[in-house]
Coordinates of C-alpha atoms and ligand atoms in Angstrom, one line a residue:
X1 CA 28.7 -8.8 1.6
X2 CA 27.8 -11.3 4.3
X3 CA 26.1 -14.4 3.1
X4 CA 23.2 -15.5 5.2
X5 CA 23.9 -18.7 7.0
X6 CA 21.7 -21.7 6.3
X7 CA 18.8 -22.0 3.8
X8 CA 16.6 -19.1 3.1
X9 CA 13.2 -19.2 4.8
X10 CA 10.3 -20.0 2.5
X11 CA 6.5 -19.5 2.6
X12 CA 4.8 -22.8 3.7
X13 CA 1.7 -22.5 1.4
X14 CA 0.6 -20.9 -1.8
X15 CA -2.3 -19.2 0.0
X16 CA 0.2 -18.0 2.6
X17 CA 2.2 -16.1 0.0
X18 CA -0.8 -14.7 -1.8
X19 CA -2.4 -13.5 1.4
X20 CA 0.9 -12.0 2.6
X21 CA 1.3 -10.1 -0.7
X22 CA -2.3 -9.1 -0.6
X23 CA -1.8 -8.1 3.0
X24 CA 1.0 -5.8 2.0
X25 CA -1.1 -4.3 -0.8
X26 CA -4.4 -3.9 1.1
X27 CA -3.9 -1.1 3.7
X28 CA -4.5 2.5 4.5
X29 CA -4.0 3.1 0.8
X30 CA -7.2 1.3 -0.1
X31 CA -9.4 3.2 2.4
X32 CA -7.8 6.4 3.4
X33 CA -6.0 7.3 0.2
X34 CA -8.4 5.8 -2.3
X35 CA -11.6 7.5 -1.2
X36 CA -9.9 10.8 -0.9
X37 CA -8.4 10.5 -4.3
X38 CA -11.6 9.3 -5.9
X39 CA -13.5 12.2 -4.5
X40 CA -10.9 14.6 -5.8
X41 CA -10.7 13.0 -9.2
X42 CA -14.3 12.9 -10.3
X43 CA -15.5 9.7 -8.5
X44 CA -16.1 6.9 -11.0
X45 CA -13.9 8.6 -13.6
X46 CA -11.0 8.1 -11.2
X47 CA -12.1 4.6 -10.4
X48 CA -12.1 3.6 -14.1
X49 CA -8.7 5.1 -14.7
X50 CA -7.4 3.4 -11.6
X51 CA -8.5 0.0 -12.7
X52 CA -6.9 0.6 -16.1
X53 CA -3.6 1.6 -14.4
X54 CA -3.8 -1.5 -12.2
X55 CA -4.0 -3.7 -15.3
X56 CA -1.5 -1.9 -17.6
X57 CA 1.0 -0.8 -15.0
X58 CA 0.3 -2.6 -11.8
X59 CA 0.3 -6.3 -12.8
X60 CA 3.4 -6.1 -15.1
X61 CA 5.3 -4.2 -12.4
X62 CA 4.3 -6.6 -9.7
X63 CA 5.5 -9.5 -11.9
X64 CA 8.8 -7.6 -12.5
X65 CA 9.3 -7.4 -8.7
X66 CA 8.2 -11.0 -8.1
X67 CA 10.7 -12.3 -10.8
X68 CA 13.6 -10.2 -9.5
X69 CA 12.9 -11.4 -5.9
X70 CA 12.6 -15.1 -6.7
X71 CA 15.5 -15.1 -9.1
X72 CA 17.7 -13.1 -6.7
X73 CA 16.6 -15.0 -3.6
X74 CA 17.7 -12.0 -1.6
X75 CA 16.3 -8.8 -0.2
X76 CA 16.2 -5.9 -2.9
X77 CA 19.8 -4.8 -2.4
X78 CA 21.2 -8.3 -2.9
X79 CA 18.7 -9.3 -5.6
X80 CA 19.5 -6.3 -7.7
X81 CA 23.3 -6.8 -7.3
X82 CA 22.9 -10.4 -8.3
X83 CA 20.8 -9.8 -11.3
X84 CA 22.1 -6.5 -12.5
X85 CA 25.6 -5.9 -11.0
X86 CA 27.2 -4.0 -8.0
X87 CA 26.1 -0.5 -9.2
X88 CA 22.5 -1.6 -9.1
X89 CA 23.0 -3.1 -5.7
X90 CA 24.0 0.3 -4.4
X91 CA 20.9 1.8 -6.1
X92 CA 18.9 -0.9 -4.3
X93 CA 19.4 0.9 -1.0
X94 CA 16.5 3.1 -2.2
X95 CA 14.4 0.0 -1.5
X96 CA 15.5 0.2 2.2
X97 CA 15.5 3.9 2.8
X98 CA 12.1 4.4 1.0
X99 CA 10.2 1.8 3.0
X100 CA 11.8 2.9 6.2
X101 CA 10.5 6.4 5.6
X102 CA 7.1 5.2 4.6
X103 CA 6.9 2.9 7.7
X104 CA 7.7 5.8 10.0
X105 CA 4.6 7.9 9.0
X106 CA 2.4 5.0 8.1
X107 CA 2.7 3.7 11.6
X108 CA 1.6 7.1 12.9
X109 CA -1.6 7.0 10.9
X110 CA -2.1 3.4 11.8
X111 CA -1.9 4.5 15.5
X112 CA -4.8 6.9 14.9
X113 CA -6.9 4.0 13.6
X114 CA -6.2 1.9 16.6
X115 CA -7.1 4.8 18.9
X116 CA -10.4 5.4 17.0
X117 CA -11.2 1.7 17.2
X118 CA -10.8 1.7 20.9
X119 CA -12.7 4.9 21.4
X120 CA -15.6 3.8 19.3
X121 CA -16.6 1.3 22.0
X122 CA -14.9 2.7 25.1
X123 CA -15.9 6.4 25.1
X124 CA -17.6 7.2 21.7
X125 CA -16.4 10.0 19.5
X126 CA -16.7 13.5 20.9
X127 CA -19.0 16.0 19.2
X128 CA -16.3 18.3 17.8
X129 CA -14.8 15.8 15.4
X130 CA -12.3 18.1 13.9
X131 CA -10.8 19.3 17.2
X132 CA -10.8 15.8 18.5
X133 CA -8.9 14.7 15.4
X134 CA -6.3 17.4 16.2
X135 CA -5.8 15.8 19.6
X136 CA -5.6 12.3 18.2
X137 CA -3.3 13.1 15.3
X138 CA -0.4 14.9 17.0
X139 CA 1.3 15.1 20.3
X140 CA 1.8 12.6 23.1
X141 CA -1.2 10.5 22.3
X142 CA -0.2 10.1 18.7
X143 CA 3.4 9.2 19.7
X144 CA 2.1 6.6 22.2
X145 CA -0.1 4.8 19.7
X146 CA 2.5 5.1 17.0
X147 CA 5.1 3.3 19.2
X148 CA 2.5 0.7 20.3
X149 CA 1.6 0.0 16.7
X150 CA 5.3 -0.3 15.7
X151 CA 5.8 -2.8 18.6
X152 CA 3.0 -5.0 17.2
X153 CA 4.5 -4.9 13.8
X154 CA 7.8 -5.8 15.2
X155 CA 6.4 -8.8 17.1
X156 CA 5.2 -10.3 13.8
X157 CA 8.4 -9.7 11.9
X158 CA 10.6 -11.1 14.6
X159 CA 8.6 -14.4 14.4
X160 CA 9.9 -14.9 10.9
X161 CA 8.4 -15.5 7.5
X162 CA 6.4 -18.6 8.1
X163 CA 5.7 -18.4 11.9
X164 CA 5.1 -14.6 11.8
X165 CA 4.1 -13.0 8.5
X166 CA 2.4 -16.0 6.9
X167 CA 0.5 -17.0 10.0
X168 CA -0.7 -13.4 10.7
X169 CA -1.8 -13.0 7.0
X170 CA -3.7 -16.3 7.0
X171 CA -5.8 -15.2 10.0
X172 CA -6.1 -11.4 9.5
X173 CA -6.8 -11.2 5.7
X174 CA -9.9 -13.4 5.6
X175 CA -11.3 -11.5 8.6
X176 CA -10.7 -8.2 6.9
X177 CA -12.5 -9.3 3.6
X178 CA -15.4 -10.5 5.6
X179 CA -15.8 -7.3 7.6
X180 CA -15.4 -4.9 4.6
X181 CA -18.1 -6.8 2.7
X182 CA -20.4 -6.7 5.8
X183 CA -19.9 -3.0 6.1
X184 CA -20.8 -2.4 2.5
X185 CA -24.0 -4.4 2.9
X186 CA -24.9 -2.4 6.0
X187 CA -24.2 0.8 4.1
X188 CA -27.0 0.0 1.6
X189 CA -29.5 0.4 4.4
X190 CA -28.7 4.0 5.0
X191 CA -31.3 6.5 3.9
X192 CA -29.8 9.3 1.7
X193 CA -26.9 7.2 0.7
X194 CA -28.0 7.3 -2.9
X195 CA -26.2 10.6 -3.6
X196 CA -23.0 9.0 -2.4
X197 CA -23.3 6.0 -4.7
X198 CA -24.1 8.4 -7.6
X199 CA -20.9 10.4 -7.1
X200 CA -18.9 7.3 -6.6
X201 CA -20.3 5.2 -9.5
X202 CA -21.3 7.8 -12.1
X203 CA -18.3 9.0 -14.0
X204 CA -17.7 12.7 -14.3
X205 CA -16.2 12.4 -17.7
X206 CA -14.6 15.9 -17.7
X207 CA -12.2 14.8 -15.0
X208 CA -10.5 12.6 -17.6
X209 CA -9.1 15.6 -19.4
X210 CA -7.1 16.6 -16.4
X211 CA -3.6 15.1 -16.5
X212 CA -3.3 15.5 -12.7
X213 CA -6.1 12.9 -12.4
X214 CA -4.1 10.4 -14.6
X215 CA -1.0 11.0 -12.5
X216 CA -2.9 10.5 -9.3
X217 CA -4.5 7.3 -10.6
X218 CA -1.1 5.8 -11.6
X219 CA 0.6 6.9 -8.3
X220 CA -2.3 5.5 -6.3
X221 CA -2.0 2.2 -8.0
X222 CA 1.7 2.0 -7.2
X223 CA 1.2 2.9 -3.6
X224 CA -1.8 0.6 -3.1
X225 CA -0.1 -2.4 -4.8
X226 CA 3.0 -1.8 -2.7
X227 CA 5.1 -1.4 -5.8
X228 CA 8.4 0.5 -6.2
X229 CA 9.5 -0.2 -2.6
X230 CA 10.8 -3.7 -2.9
X231 CA 8.1 -5.3 -0.8
X232 CA 7.1 -7.7 -3.5
X233 CA 10.8 -8.4 -4.3
X234 CA 11.3 -9.3 -0.7
X235 CA 8.2 -11.6 -0.3
X236 CA 9.0 -13.4 -3.6
X237 CA 12.5 -14.0 -2.4
X238 CA 10.9 -16.5 0.0
X239 CA 9.2 -18.4 -2.7
X240 CA 9.8 -21.8 -4.3
X241 CA 10.2 -22.0 -8.1
X242 CA 7.1 -24.1 -8.5
X243 CA 4.9 -21.1 -7.7
X244 CA 2.8 -19.6 -10.5
X245 CA 3.8 -15.9 -10.5
X246 CA 1.5 -14.4 -13.1
X247 CA -1.5 -16.1 -11.5
X248 CA -0.6 -14.8 -8.1
X249 CA 0.1 -11.2 -9.3
X250 CA -3.4 -11.2 -10.9
X251 CA -5.1 -12.4 -7.8
X252 CA -3.2 -10.0 -5.5
X253 CA -3.9 -7.0 -7.8
X254 CA -7.6 -7.7 -8.2
X255 CA -8.0 -8.4 -4.5
X256 CA -6.4 -5.0 -3.8
X257 CA -8.7 -3.3 -6.3
X258 CA -11.7 -5.2 -4.8
X259 CA -11.0 -4.0 -1.3
X260 CA -10.5 -0.4 -2.4
X261 CA -13.7 -0.5 -4.4
X262 CA -15.8 -2.1 -1.7
X263 CA -14.4 0.4 0.9
X264 CA -15.7 3.2 -1.4
X265 CA -19.1 1.5 -1.2
X266 CA -18.9 2.1 2.6
X267 CA -17.3 5.5 2.7
X268 CA -19.3 7.4 0.1
X269 CA -22.9 6.5 1.2
X270 CA -22.0 7.1 4.9
X271 CA -20.6 10.5 4.1
X272 CA -23.4 11.6 1.8
X273 CA -26.2 10.2 3.9
X274 CA -25.1 12.7 6.6
X275 CA -24.3 15.6 4.2
X276 CA -20.7 15.7 5.1
X277 CA -19.4 15.7 1.5
X278 CA -17.4 18.9 1.9
X279 CA -15.2 17.2 4.5
X280 CA -14.0 14.5 2.1
X281 CA -11.9 16.5 -0.1
X282 CA -11.1 19.2 2.4
X283 CA -7.9 17.5 3.4
X284 CA -6.1 14.2 2.9
X285 CA -7.2 13.0 6.2
X286 CA -10.6 14.8 6.4
X287 CA -12.7 12.0 5.0
X288 CA -11.7 9.2 7.2
X289 CA -10.7 10.7 10.4
X290 CA -13.0 13.6 10.8
X291 CA -16.1 13.1 8.8
X292 CA -16.5 9.4 9.5
X293 CA -16.2 9.5 13.3
X294 CA -18.6 12.4 13.3
X295 CA -21.0 10.3 11.2
X296 CA -20.7 7.2 13.3
X297 CA -21.3 9.2 16.5
X298 CA -24.6 10.7 15.2
X299 CA -25.9 7.1 14.6
X300 CA -26.0 6.2 18.2
X301 CA -25.3 2.6 19.2
X302 CA -25.2 1.3 15.7
X303 CA -22.6 3.9 14.9
X304 CA -20.4 2.7 17.7
X305 CA -20.5 -0.9 16.5
X306 CA -20.0 0.0 12.8
X307 CA -17.3 2.5 13.8
X308 CA -15.5 -0.3 15.7
X309 CA -15.6 -2.6 12.7
X310 CA -14.5 0.1 10.4
X311 CA -11.5 1.2 12.3
X312 CA -10.5 -2.4 13.1
X313 CA -10.5 -3.1 9.4
X314 CA -8.3 0.0 8.8
X315 CA -5.9 -1.1 11.7
X316 CA -5.7 -4.7 10.4
X317 CA -5.0 -3.5 6.8
X318 CA -2.4 -1.1 8.1
X319 CA -0.8 -3.8 10.2
X320 CA -0.3 -6.3 7.4
X321 CA 1.1 -3.5 5.2
X322 CA 3.4 -2.2 7.9
X323 CA 4.7 -5.8 8.4
X324 CA 5.8 -5.9 4.8
X325 CA 7.5 -2.5 5.1
X326 CA 9.4 -3.6 8.2
X327 CA 10.3 -6.9 6.5
X328 CA 11.8 -5.2 3.4
X329 CA 14.2 -3.2 5.4
X330 CA 14.9 -5.9 7.9
X331 CA 15.7 -8.5 5.2
X332 CA 18.2 -6.1 3.6
X333 CA 19.9 -5.7 7.0
X334 CA 19.9 -9.5 7.5
X335 CA 21.3 -10.2 4.0
X336 CA 23.8 -7.4 3.8
X337 CA 25.3 -7.3 7.3
X338 CA 24.6 -10.9 8.4
X339 CA 22.7 -9.6 11.5
X340 CA 20.3 -12.2 13.0
X341 CA 16.6 -11.6 12.2
X342 CA 15.5 -10.5 15.7
X343 CA 18.3 -8.0 16.2
X344 CA 17.8 -6.6 12.7
X345 CA 14.1 -6.2 13.1
X346 CA 14.5 -4.4 16.5
X347 CA 17.1 -2.1 15.0
X348 CA 14.9 -1.1 12.1
X349 CA 11.7 -0.8 14.1
X350 CA 13.4 1.5 16.6
X351 CA 14.8 3.7 13.8
X352 CA 11.4 3.9 12.2
X353 CA 9.8 4.7 15.5
X354 CA 12.2 7.6 16.1
X355 CA 11.8 8.9 12.6
X356 CA 8.0 8.8 13.2
X357 CA 8.3 11.3 16.0
X358 CA 8.3 14.0 13.3
X359 CA 5.1 13.1 11.6
X360 CA 3.5 12.3 15.0
X361 CA 4.0 15.9 16.0
X362 CA 3.3 17.7 12.7
X363 CA 0.6 16.9 10.1
X364 CA 2.5 19.1 7.6
X365 CA 5.6 16.9 8.0
X366 CA 3.4 13.8 7.6
X367 CA 1.9 15.1 4.4
X368 CA 5.4 16.0 3.0
X369 CA 6.8 12.6 3.8
X370 CA 3.9 11.0 2.0
X371 CA 4.6 13.1 -1.0
X372 CA 8.4 12.4 -1.0
X373 CA 8.5 8.8 0.0
X374 CA 5.0 7.6 -0.7
X375 CA 4.8 9.1 -4.1
X376 CA 8.0 10.4 -5.5
X377 CA 10.5 7.8 -4.3
X378 CA 8.0 5.1 -5.1
X379 CA 7.6 6.3 -8.7
X380 CA 11.4 6.4 -9.1
X381 CA 11.5 2.8 -7.6
X382 CA 9.0 1.5 -10.2
X383 CA 11.1 3.0 -13.0
X384 CA 14.3 1.3 -11.7
X385 CA 12.5 -2.0 -11.4
X386 CA 11.1 -1.7 -15.0
X387 CA 14.6 -1.0 -16.3
X388 CA 16.2 -3.9 -14.5
X389 CA 13.4 -6.4 -15.3
X390 CA 12.8 -5.2 -18.9
X391 CA 16.3 -4.4 -20.1
X392 CA 19.2 -5.3 -17.8
X393 CA 18.1 -8.7 -16.7
X394 CA 15.5 -9.5 -19.2
X395 CA 16.6 -13.1 -19.8
X396 CA 16.5 -14.1 -16.2
X397 CA 13.2 -12.3 -15.6
X398 CA 11.6 -14.1 -18.6
X399 CA 12.8 -17.5 -17.3
X400 CA 11.4 -16.7 -13.9
X401 CA 8.1 -15.7 -15.4
X402 CA 7.9 -19.1 -17.1
X403 CA 9.0 -21.3 -14.2
X404 CA 6.1 -22.9 -12.4
X405 CA 3.6 -21.1 -14.6
X406 CA 0.4 -22.7 -16.1
X407 CA 0.1 -22.9 -19.9
X408 CA -2.4 -20.1 -20.1
X409 CA -0.1 -17.7 -18.4
X410 CA 3.0 -19.0 -20.2
X411 CA 1.4 -17.8 -23.4
X412 CA 1.0 -14.3 -22.0
X413 CA 4.6 -14.0 -20.9
X414 CA 5.9 -12.4 -24.1
X415 CA 3.2 -9.8 -23.8
X416 CA 4.0 -9.2 -20.2
X417 CA 7.7 -8.7 -21.0
X418 CA 6.9 -6.3 -23.8
X419 CA 4.7 -4.3 -21.3
X420 CA 7.6 -4.2 -18.8
X421 CA 10.1 -3.1 -21.5
X422 CA 8.1 -0.3 -23.3
X423 CA 4.6 0.5 -22.0
X424 CA 5.4 0.7 -18.3
X425 CA 8.6 2.8 -18.4
X426 CA 7.1 5.3 -20.9
X427 CA 4.0 5.8 -18.7
X428 CA 6.1 6.0 -15.5
X429 CA 8.3 8.8 -17.1
X430 CA 5.1 10.7 -17.9
X431 CA 3.9 10.3 -14.3
X432 CA 7.4 11.3 -13.0
X433 CA 7.3 14.6 -14.9
X434 CA 4.1 15.5 -13.3
X435 CA 5.1 14.2 -9.8
X436 CA 8.4 16.1 -9.8
X437 CA 6.5 19.4 -10.2
X438 CA 4.1 18.5 -7.4
X439 CA 6.9 17.3 -5.1
X440 CA 9.0 20.4 -5.6
X441 CA 5.9 22.5 -4.9
X442 CA 5.1 20.5 -1.8
X443 CA 8.6 21.0 -0.4
X444 CA 8.5 24.7 -1.2
X445 CA 5.1 25.1 0.5
X446 CA 6.4 23.3 3.5
X447 CA 9.5 25.4 3.8
X448 CA 7.7 28.6 3.0
X449 CA 4.7 28.0 5.2
Ligands
LIG1 N1 0.1 -0.8 -0.2 C1 0.1 -0.3 1.1 C2 -1.3 0.4 1.3 O1 -2.1 0.4 0.4 C3 1.2 0.7 1.4 C4 2.6 0.2 1.0 C5 3.3 0.8 0.1 C6 3.1 -1.0 1.6 C7 4.6 0.4 -0.3 C8 4.3 -1.5 1.2 C9 5.1 -0.8 0.2 O2 -1.6 0.9 2.3

């Protein structure tokens, strides 16, 4: 193992860390995945389950990652080795391979959002939204935007924790919050949006009896909170011990939920006011990339402006998340092989860009990668983290949860540790049983069809 030379970089401000973690969490998951899943899972019923999962599973797991990262002061591989032993260090490579795979297709989707943002003002969206999406989503255009987006992500990560990641988050995240809220206010002026609000906000109770909806809500909360991929371990490894971890985890989780919820207040009324509801659950990408551009186009000039803001928000959210994905892998390469930051970041970004050629040419491949890396590997990752934090390194994790923490949160620490030890792993195993079946089916479908 190569030790890193010199002191480890640290975040300069409390807000910088919180916004960077929120930047990782808030992304395509909040807008693209959330609205699709909510429309599949009975609207508000899914939303309620989702907020429950965020509190019961999400916050304890985020704290588990924060504590492992800050105690280990290393990227996931090194942090797990230090806290739990060499075997766990090897297992920790999952937290490099997983994020690398997610980054490769995430950047492809992010590329579409950039292209749509540009088109909304430059040319407008063509009439035949579905065919246009086909041209945007695969082939040379998709590859070009994917590579461009990866280059932007790389530029930030090369500039380091304070000068790159923290600075970008401090500027981009407040802008994103502001625009999302503005869009939701604008959406209230749409005639015919009421049906959309109804579907979104009135629970369809029967959906709760479907275990698939529970699994989807749990998996969605992991993906959206960037858990199970080592992102929060990595960011916390750049933190001082004076930082209040439980308070930050709560702020980050509720911010993430808030942005997802408010995005739903944009997507649902727009789609329903134009009678496009069928398109939402038609395909994973249908809602955002086919129905919405079509809707914006039919609104004339207003639609162009709103479309621009909407896709800019998506692109910005995607950028801050992609930054965290690239940083996780880069930090492991820096820590484990002693490679300087810039070279490590370039190497990882180029690898992810090449891997992304597959999802940039096939939507089926993209969907499959999302199932395997974005859902299955992520759930395995959360289970490993719960085991390390709750069982293998419980003492260290408990100390870490208490250090720098306010009296209110100190009193909650025993409860948080109990959740990490028992509640979280049991629920994850249940989710895993369902996800395995789904993943196997997805792989079969892909190979067979
Ligand atoms: N949380 C991000 C989103 O919602 C995706 C992500 C997953 C980022 C895992 C980092 C790690 O889009």
